[in-house]
PDB file of C-alpha atoms in Angstrom:
ATOM      1  CA  UNK A   9       0.000   0.000   0.000  1.00 72.00           C
ATOM      2  CA  UNK A  10       1.365   3.369  -0.990  1.00 77.00           C
ATOM      3  CA  UNK A  11       1.343   5.983   1.751  1.00 87.00           C
ATOM      4  CA  UNK A  12       2.466   9.588   1.882  1.00 93.00           C
ATOM      5  CA  UNK A  13       3.417  10.985   5.275  1.00 94.00           C
ATOM      6  CA  UNK A  14       3.387  14.754   5.623  1.00 96.00           C
ATOM      7  CA  UNK A  15       5.025  16.698   8.412  1.00 96.00           C
ATOM      8  CA  UNK A  16       4.347  18.769  10.305  1.00 96.00           C
ATOM      9  CA  UNK A  17       0.550  18.518  10.346  1.00 95.00           C
ATOM     10  CA  UNK A  18       0.134  21.988  11.857  1.00 96.00           C
ATOM     11  CA  UNK A  19       2.366  25.030  11.637  1.00 97.00           C
ATOM     12  CA  UNK A  20       1.726  28.463  13.112  1.00 97.00           C
ATOM     13  CA  UNK A  21       4.370  31.104  12.383  1.00 97.00           C
ATOM     14  CA  UNK A  22       4.853  34.850  12.242  1.00 98.00           C
ATOM     15  CA  UNK A  23       4.913  36.797   9.026  1.00 98.00           C
ATOM     16  CA  UNK A  24       8.410  36.904   7.556  1.00 97.00           C
ATOM     17  CA  UNK A  25       9.546  33.518   8.879  1.00 98.00           C
ATOM     18  CA  UNK A  26      10.682  30.646   6.686  1.00 98.00           C
ATOM     19  CA  UNK A  27       9.231  27.139   6.815  1.00 98.00           C
ATOM     20  CA  UNK A  28       9.602  23.713   5.255  1.00 98.00           C
ATOM     21  CA  UNK A  29       6.967  21.025   4.829  1.00 98.00           C
ATOM     22  CA  UNK A  30       7.996  17.441   4.168  1.00 97.00           C
ATOM     23  CA  UNK A  31       6.306  14.643   2.274  1.00 97.00           C
ATOM     24  CA  UNK A  32       7.800  11.163   2.668  1.00 96.00           C
ATOM     25  CA  UNK A  33       7.053   7.660   1.456  1.00 94.00           C
ATOM     26  CA  UNK A  34       8.647   4.235   1.226  1.00 91.00           C
ATOM     27  CA  UNK A  35       7.274   3.948  -2.319  1.00 91.00           C
ATOM     28  CA  UNK A  36       8.632   5.362  -5.558  1.00 91.00           C
ATOM     29  CA  UNK A  37       6.352   7.745  -7.421  1.00 90.00           C
ATOM     30  CA  UNK A  38       6.333   8.794 -11.064  1.00 88.00           C
ATOM     31  CA  UNK A  39       5.511  12.312  -9.954  1.00 90.00           C
ATOM     32  CA  UNK A  40       4.856  14.366  -6.870  1.00 93.00           C
ATOM     33  CA  UNK A  41       2.425  17.233  -6.832  1.00 95.00           C
ATOM     34  CA  UNK A  42       1.730  19.944  -4.281  1.00 97.00           C
ATOM     35  CA  UNK A  43      -1.715  21.439  -3.858  1.00 97.00           C
ATOM     36  CA  UNK A  44      -3.119  24.229  -1.730  1.00 97.00           C
ATOM     37  CA  UNK A  45      -6.650  24.199  -0.420  1.00 96.00           C
ATOM     38  CA  UNK A  46      -8.751  27.061   0.917  1.00 93.00           C
ATOM     39  CA  UNK A  47     -11.711  26.423   3.280  1.00 90.00           C
ATOM     40  CA  UNK A  48     -14.821  25.293   1.434  1.00 89.00           C
ATOM     41  CA  UNK A  49     -13.021  24.711  -1.850  1.00 92.00           C
ATOM     42  CA  UNK A  50     -11.227  21.923  -3.649  1.00 94.00           C
ATOM     43  CA  UNK A  51      -7.412  21.770  -3.787  1.00 96.00           C
ATOM     44  CA  UNK A  52      -5.599  23.716  -6.488  1.00 95.00           C
ATOM     45  CA  UNK A  53      -2.323  22.599  -8.035  1.00 95.00           C
ATOM     46  CA  UNK A  54       0.846  24.523  -7.172  1.00 96.00           C
ATOM     47  CA  UNK A  55       3.485  22.407  -8.908  1.00 95.00           C
ATOM     48  CA  UNK A  56       4.335  18.994 -10.372  1.00 92.00           C
ATOM     49  CA  UNK A  57       7.829  17.492 -10.071  1.00 92.00           C
ATOM     50  CA  UNK A  58       8.710  14.422 -12.114  1.00 89.00           C
ATOM     51  CA  UNK A  59      12.499  14.015 -12.138  1.00 89.00           C
ATOM     52  CA  UNK A  60      14.534  12.786  -9.175  1.00 91.00           C
ATOM     53  CA  UNK A  61      16.471  15.698  -7.679  1.00 93.00           C
ATOM     54  CA  UNK A  62      14.325  18.250  -9.491  1.00 94.00           C
ATOM     55  CA  UNK A  63      13.922  21.678  -7.914  1.00 96.00           C
ATOM     56  CA  UNK A  64      11.199  24.108  -8.960  1.00 96.00           C
ATOM     57  CA  UNK A  65      10.649  27.645  -7.755  1.00 96.00           C
ATOM     58  CA  UNK A  66       7.379  29.524  -7.741  1.00 95.00           C
ATOM     59  CA  UNK A  67       8.046  33.031  -6.391  1.00 96.00           C
ATOM     60  CA  UNK A  68       8.740  32.462  -2.652  1.00 97.00           C
ATOM     61  CA  UNK A  69       7.951  28.740  -2.835  1.00 97.00           C
ATOM     62  CA  UNK A  70      10.647  26.144  -3.590  1.00 97.00           C
ATOM     63  CA  UNK A  71       9.741  22.536  -4.302  1.00 97.00           C
ATOM     64  CA  UNK A  72      12.165  19.643  -4.383  1.00 96.00           C
ATOM     65  CA  UNK A  73      11.753  16.020  -5.458  1.00 95.00           C
ATOM     66  CA  UNK A  74      14.081  13.555  -3.757  1.00 94.00           C
ATOM     67  CA  UNK A  75      16.751  11.755  -5.784  1.00 92.00           C
ATOM     68  CA  UNK A  76      15.031   8.406  -5.215  1.00 93.00           C
ATOM     69  CA  UNK A  77      11.592   9.889  -6.048  1.00 91.00           C
ATOM     70  CA  UNK A  78      10.195   8.826  -2.684  1.00 93.00           C
ATOM     71  CA  UNK A  79      10.010  12.195  -0.966  1.00 94.00           C
ATOM     72  CA  UNK A  80       9.487  15.874  -1.573  1.00 96.00           C
ATOM     73  CA  UNK A  81       9.674  19.154   0.289  1.00 97.00           C
ATOM     74  CA  UNK A  82       8.039  22.546   0.075  1.00 98.00           C
ATOM     75  CA  UNK A  83       9.976  25.538   1.388  1.00 98.00           C
ATOM     76  CA  UNK A  84       8.380  28.954   1.805  1.00 98.00           C
ATOM     77  CA  UNK A  85      10.607  31.979   2.256  1.00 98.00           C
ATOM     78  CA  UNK A  86       9.358  35.034   4.164  1.00 98.00           C
ATOM     79  CA  UNK A  87       5.847  33.686   4.720  1.00 97.00           C
ATOM     80  CA  UNK A  88       2.933  36.077   4.375  1.00 97.00           C
ATOM     81  CA  UNK A  89      -0.605  35.906   5.805  1.00 96.00           C
ATOM     82  CA  UNK A  90      -1.835  35.154   2.280  1.00 95.00           C
ATOM     83  CA  UNK A  91       0.090  31.855   2.429  1.00 96.00           C
ATOM     84  CA  UNK A  92      -2.296  30.591   5.110  1.00 96.00           C
ATOM     85  CA  UNK A  93      -4.060  27.411   4.047  1.00 96.00           C
ATOM     86  CA  UNK A  94      -3.897  23.637   3.814  1.00 96.00           C
ATOM     87  CA  UNK A  95      -0.965  22.257   1.811  1.00 97.00           C
ATOM     88  CA  UNK A  96      -1.238  18.755   0.389  1.00 97.00           C
ATOM     89  CA  UNK A  97       1.281  16.583  -1.385  1.00 97.00           C
ATOM     90  CA  UNK A  98       0.059  13.965  -3.853  1.00 96.00           C
ATOM     91  CA  UNK A  99       1.847  11.121  -5.577  1.00 93.00           C
ATOM     92  CA  UNK A 100       1.036   9.106  -8.643  1.00 90.00           C
ATOM     93  CA  UNK A 101       2.521   5.932 -10.032  1.00 82.00           C
ATOM     94  CA  UNK A 102       2.187   4.272 -13.391  1.00 79.00           C
ATOM     95  CA  UNK A 103      -1.444   3.199 -12.875  1.00 84.00           C
ATOM     96  CA  UNK A 104      -2.913   6.691 -12.649  1.00 87.00           C
ATOM     97  CA  UNK A 105      -3.807   6.208  -9.006  1.00 91.00           C
ATOM     98  CA  UNK A 106      -3.381   9.523  -7.177  1.00 93.00           C
ATOM     99  CA  UNK A 107      -2.930   9.495  -3.401  1.00 95.00           C
ATOM    100  CA  UNK A 108      -2.597  12.380  -0.980  1.00 95.00           C
ATOM    101  CA  UNK A 109      -0.762  13.004   2.246  1.00 95.00           C
ATOM    102  CA  UNK A 110      -2.604  14.065   5.416  1.00 94.00           C
ATOM    103  CA  UNK A 111      -1.966  17.726   4.746  1.00 95.00           C
ATOM    104  CA  UNK A 112      -0.202  20.548   6.576  1.00 96.00           C
ATOM    105  CA  UNK A 113      -2.300  23.364   7.971  1.00 96.00           C
ATOM    106  CA  UNK A 114      -0.279  26.569   7.821  1.00 97.00           C
ATOM    107  CA  UNK A 115      -1.240  29.690   9.715  1.00 97.00           C
ATOM    108  CA  UNK A 116       0.808  32.836   9.145  1.00 97.00           C
ATOM    109  CA  UNK A 117       0.138  35.564  11.694  1.00 97.00           C
ATOM    110  CA  UNK A 118       0.585  39.247  10.774  1.00 96.00           C
TER     111      UNK A 118
ATOM    112  CA  UNK B   6     -12.277  26.626 -14.810  1.00 67.00           C
ATOM    113  CA  UNK B   7     -12.338  22.899 -15.491  1.00 72.00           C
ATOM    114  CA  UNK B   8     -15.799  21.535 -16.184  1.00 93.00           C
ATOM    115  CA  UNK B   9     -16.466  19.307 -13.214  1.00 96.00           C
ATOM    116  CA  UNK B  10     -19.606  19.383 -11.129  1.00 96.00           C
ATOM    117  CA  UNK B  11     -20.756  17.383  -8.144  1.00 97.00           C
ATOM    118  CA  UNK B  12     -24.311  16.790  -7.050  1.00 97.00           C
ATOM    119  CA  UNK B  13     -25.797  17.181  -4.597  1.00 97.00           C
ATOM    120  CA  UNK B  14     -23.681  19.775  -2.787  1.00 97.00           C
ATOM    121  CA  UNK B  15     -25.233  19.007   0.581  1.00 97.00           C
ATOM    122  CA  UNK B  16     -27.150  16.005   1.822  1.00 98.00           C
ATOM    123  CA  UNK B  17     -28.473  14.785   5.141  1.00 98.00           C
ATOM    124  CA  UNK B  18     -29.519  11.168   5.257  1.00 97.00           C
ATOM    125  CA  UNK B  19     -30.470   8.587   7.839  1.00 97.00           C
ATOM    126  CA  UNK B  20     -28.346   5.631   8.894  1.00 98.00           C
ATOM    127  CA  UNK B  21     -29.031   2.577   6.772  1.00 97.00           C
ATOM    128  CA  UNK B  22     -30.282   4.388   3.688  1.00 97.00           C
ATOM    129  CA  UNK B  23     -28.557   4.203   0.298  1.00 96.00           C
ATOM    130  CA  UNK B  24     -26.956   7.367  -1.052  1.00 97.00           C
ATOM    131  CA  UNK B  25     -25.564   8.132  -4.504  1.00 98.00           C
ATOM    132  CA  UNK B  26     -23.275  11.046  -5.283  1.00 98.00           C
ATOM    133  CA  UNK B  27     -22.696  12.117  -8.859  1.00 98.00           C
ATOM    134  CA  UNK B  28     -19.639  13.597 -10.533  1.00 98.00           C
ATOM    135  CA  UNK B  29     -19.957  14.987 -14.042  1.00 98.00           C
ATOM    136  CA  UNK B  30     -17.117  16.265 -16.223  1.00 97.00           C
ATOM    137  CA  UNK B  31     -17.040  17.990 -19.583  1.00 96.00           C
ATOM    138  CA  UNK B  32     -13.238  17.723 -20.076  1.00 94.00           C
ATOM    139  CA  UNK B  33     -13.137  14.182 -21.485  1.00 94.00           C
ATOM    140  CA  UNK B  34     -10.425  13.292 -18.945  1.00 94.00           C
ATOM    141  CA  UNK B  35      -9.570   9.617 -18.598  1.00 93.00           C
ATOM    142  CA  UNK B  36      -9.143   9.455 -14.826  1.00 95.00           C
ATOM    143  CA  UNK B  37     -11.809  10.180 -12.266  1.00 97.00           C
ATOM    144  CA  UNK B  38     -11.472   9.900  -8.495  1.00 98.00           C
ATOM    145  CA  UNK B  39     -13.591   9.961  -5.384  1.00 98.00           C
ATOM    146  CA  UNK B  40     -12.011  11.162  -2.133  1.00 98.00           C
ATOM    147  CA  UNK B  41     -13.290  11.835   1.317  1.00 98.00           C
ATOM    148  CA  UNK B  42     -11.851  14.578   3.494  1.00 97.00           C
ATOM    149  CA  UNK B  43     -11.948  14.495   7.273  1.00 94.00           C
ATOM    150  CA  UNK B  44     -10.006  16.655   9.752  1.00 85.00           C
ATOM    151  CA  UNK B  45      -6.458  15.387  10.184  1.00 78.00           C
ATOM    152  CA  UNK B  46      -6.658  12.947   7.275  1.00 81.00           C
ATOM    153  CA  UNK B  47      -6.136  15.058   4.190  1.00 88.00           C
ATOM    154  CA  UNK B  48      -7.796  13.470   1.168  1.00 95.00           C
ATOM    155  CA  UNK B  49      -8.283   9.722   1.291  1.00 96.00           C
ATOM    156  CA  UNK B  50      -8.904   7.854  -1.949  1.00 97.00           C
ATOM    157  CA  UNK B  51     -12.111   5.806  -2.021  1.00 98.00           C
ATOM    158  CA  UNK B  52     -12.216   4.550  -5.621  1.00 98.00           C
ATOM    159  CA  UNK B  53     -10.887   5.696  -8.934  1.00 97.00           C
ATOM    160  CA  UNK B  54     -11.583   5.022 -12.583  1.00 97.00           C
ATOM    161  CA  UNK B  55      -9.198   4.795 -15.524  1.00 93.00           C
ATOM    162  CA  UNK B  56     -11.859   4.436 -18.196  1.00 93.00           C
ATOM    163  CA  UNK B  57     -15.444   3.485 -18.877  1.00 95.00           C
ATOM    164  CA  UNK B  58     -16.311   0.467 -16.710  1.00 93.00           C
ATOM    165  CA  UNK B  59     -12.706   0.361 -15.429  1.00 95.00           C
ATOM    166  CA  UNK B  60     -12.465   1.095 -11.728  1.00 97.00           C
ATOM    167  CA  UNK B  61     -10.197   0.192  -8.830  1.00 96.00           C
ATOM    168  CA  UNK B  62     -10.238   0.488  -5.068  1.00 95.00           C
ATOM    169  CA  UNK B  63      -8.496   3.129  -3.018  1.00 94.00           C
ATOM    170  CA  UNK B  64      -7.409   3.170   0.621  1.00 93.00           C
ATOM    171  CA  UNK B  65     -10.878   3.442   2.178  1.00 95.00           C
ATOM    172  CA  UNK B  66     -13.213   1.583  -0.187  1.00 96.00           C
ATOM    173  CA  UNK B  67     -15.173  -0.492   2.362  1.00 96.00           C
ATOM    174  CA  UNK B  68     -18.859   0.468   2.325  1.00 96.00           C
ATOM    175  CA  UNK B  69     -18.585   2.261  -1.026  1.00 98.00           C
ATOM    176  CA  UNK B  70     -19.148   1.221  -4.625  1.00 98.00           C
ATOM    177  CA  UNK B  71     -18.701   3.125  -7.873  1.00 98.00           C
ATOM    178  CA  UNK B  72     -19.797   2.963 -11.465  1.00 98.00           C
ATOM    179  CA  UNK B  73     -18.688   4.645 -14.655  1.00 98.00           C
ATOM    180  CA  UNK B  74     -20.910   3.825 -17.628  1.00 96.00           C
ATOM    181  CA  UNK B  75     -19.951   6.972 -19.557  1.00 96.00           C
ATOM    182  CA  UNK B  76     -16.713   8.926 -19.787  1.00 96.00           C
ATOM    183  CA  UNK B  77     -18.309  11.985 -18.250  1.00 97.00           C
ATOM    184  CA  UNK B  78     -20.049  10.459 -15.223  1.00 98.00           C
ATOM    185  CA  UNK B  79     -18.646   8.763 -12.122  1.00 98.00           C
ATOM    186  CA  UNK B  80     -21.102   7.701  -9.438  1.00 98.00           C
ATOM    187  CA  UNK B  81     -20.285   6.945  -5.810  1.00 98.00           C
ATOM    188  CA  UNK B  82     -22.806   4.845  -3.870  1.00 98.00           C
ATOM    189  CA  UNK B  83     -23.038   4.244  -0.165  1.00 97.00           C
ATOM    190  CA  UNK B  84     -25.102   1.069  -0.047  1.00 94.00           C
ATOM    191  CA  UNK B  85     -26.155   1.542   3.582  1.00 97.00           C
ATOM    192  CA  UNK B  86     -24.945   4.811   5.039  1.00 97.00           C
ATOM    193  CA  UNK B  87     -23.333   4.851   8.484  1.00 98.00           C
ATOM    194  CA  UNK B  88     -22.409   7.756  10.750  1.00 97.00           C
ATOM    195  CA  UNK B  89     -18.710   7.084  10.070  1.00 97.00           C
ATOM    196  CA  UNK B  90     -19.357   8.062   6.444  1.00 98.00           C
ATOM    197  CA  UNK B  91     -20.255  11.607   7.451  1.00 98.00           C
ATOM    198  CA  UNK B  92     -17.653  13.591   5.560  1.00 98.00           C
ATOM    199  CA  UNK B  93     -16.916  15.961   2.714  1.00 97.00           C
ATOM    200  CA  UNK B  94     -16.602  14.086  -0.567  1.00 98.00           C
ATOM    201  CA  UNK B  95     -14.550  15.399  -3.481  1.00 98.00           C
ATOM    202  CA  UNK B  96     -14.506  14.216  -7.035  1.00 98.00           C
ATOM    203  CA  UNK B  97     -11.429  14.893  -9.164  1.00 97.00           C
ATOM    204  CA  UNK B  98     -10.363  14.386 -12.768  1.00 96.00           C
ATOM    205  CA  UNK B  99      -6.981  14.160 -14.439  1.00 94.00           C
ATOM    206  CA  UNK B 100      -5.280  12.995 -17.595  1.00 90.00           C
ATOM    207  CA  UNK B 101      -2.230  10.983 -18.404  1.00 81.00           C
ATOM    208  CA  UNK B 102       0.715  12.889 -19.795  1.00 74.00           C
ATOM    209  CA  UNK B 103       4.431  12.798 -20.376  1.00 62.00           C
ATOM    210  CA  UNK B 104       6.764  10.165 -21.733  1.00 61.00           C
ATOM    211  CA  UNK B 105       7.569   8.858 -18.274  1.00 61.00           C
ATOM    212  CA  UNK B 106       3.918   8.580 -17.433  1.00 68.00           C
ATOM    213  CA  UNK B 107       2.359  10.667 -14.739  1.00 75.00           C
ATOM    214  CA  UNK B 108      -0.902  12.336 -13.934  1.00 77.00           C
ATOM    215  CA  UNK B 109      -1.450  15.842 -15.138  1.00 83.00           C
ATOM    216  CA  UNK B 110      -3.074  18.432 -12.900  1.00 88.00           C
ATOM    217  CA  UNK B 111      -6.061  17.100 -10.964  1.00 93.00           C
ATOM    218  CA  UNK B 112      -9.122  19.323 -11.041  1.00 95.00           C
ATOM    219  CA  UNK B 113     -11.596  19.080  -8.228  1.00 96.00           C
ATOM    220  CA  UNK B 114     -15.295  19.543  -7.869  1.00 96.00           C
ATOM    221  CA  UNK B 115     -16.690  21.818  -5.194  1.00 94.00           C
ATOM    222  CA  UNK B 116     -17.336  18.965  -2.799  1.00 96.00           C
ATOM    223  CA  UNK B 117     -20.417  17.320  -1.306  1.00 97.00           C
ATOM    224  CA  UNK B 118     -21.030  17.646   2.400  1.00 97.00           C
ATOM    225  CA  UNK B 119     -22.761  14.451   3.527  1.00 98.00           C
ATOM    226  CA  UNK B 120     -24.201  14.063   7.002  1.00 98.00           C
ATOM    227  CA  UNK B 121     -25.482  10.687   8.175  1.00 98.00           C
ATOM    228  CA  UNK B 122     -27.733  10.937  11.235  1.00 97.00           C
TER     229      UNK B 122
END
């Protein structure tokens, strides 16, 4: 059974701080995706990483895919209150099955 | 916005009754998924489909069945609803892309809030 473990589950920080969210598995994935979800809405894609060791940057967000394609991280630099939300990692293999981690609830205080 | 709609958006039902949730897409995407979302559990996969009449189980499939008779529709049925199935249910769609083979962006419906009393 494929599982994705996210940590931490909850994070409350002050505006301007940096943070990292981790997504780990014992399984190899074809790709890892990161989504962000606002209350009352469905998740929205932030990024897809497909190559081991790949690093992608989206403004203040940096995403990395582990060399062995079993783990990923999301780093946010100088967090802002607008970054508040639920962050979810998702992995897919070669069957099209898409599984999600438990999510990280981020609260950024002004 | 991707064309994916869920119905109903809200439902209250009694324990032991059957319930069917519908997901309809207009994107002609191959993959369709049903997830449930509960506090502290993220999104848990119930069932997914990789084509018409082709479905497979997810992590939490007990008590749920699905059907996909047309590309655009994916139905989730709770044969006999229980209080533990009170949750928010999301449908999602995606495609297959890339030489290495991976899912493209998953688009989600607006969710169905189901309460079993």
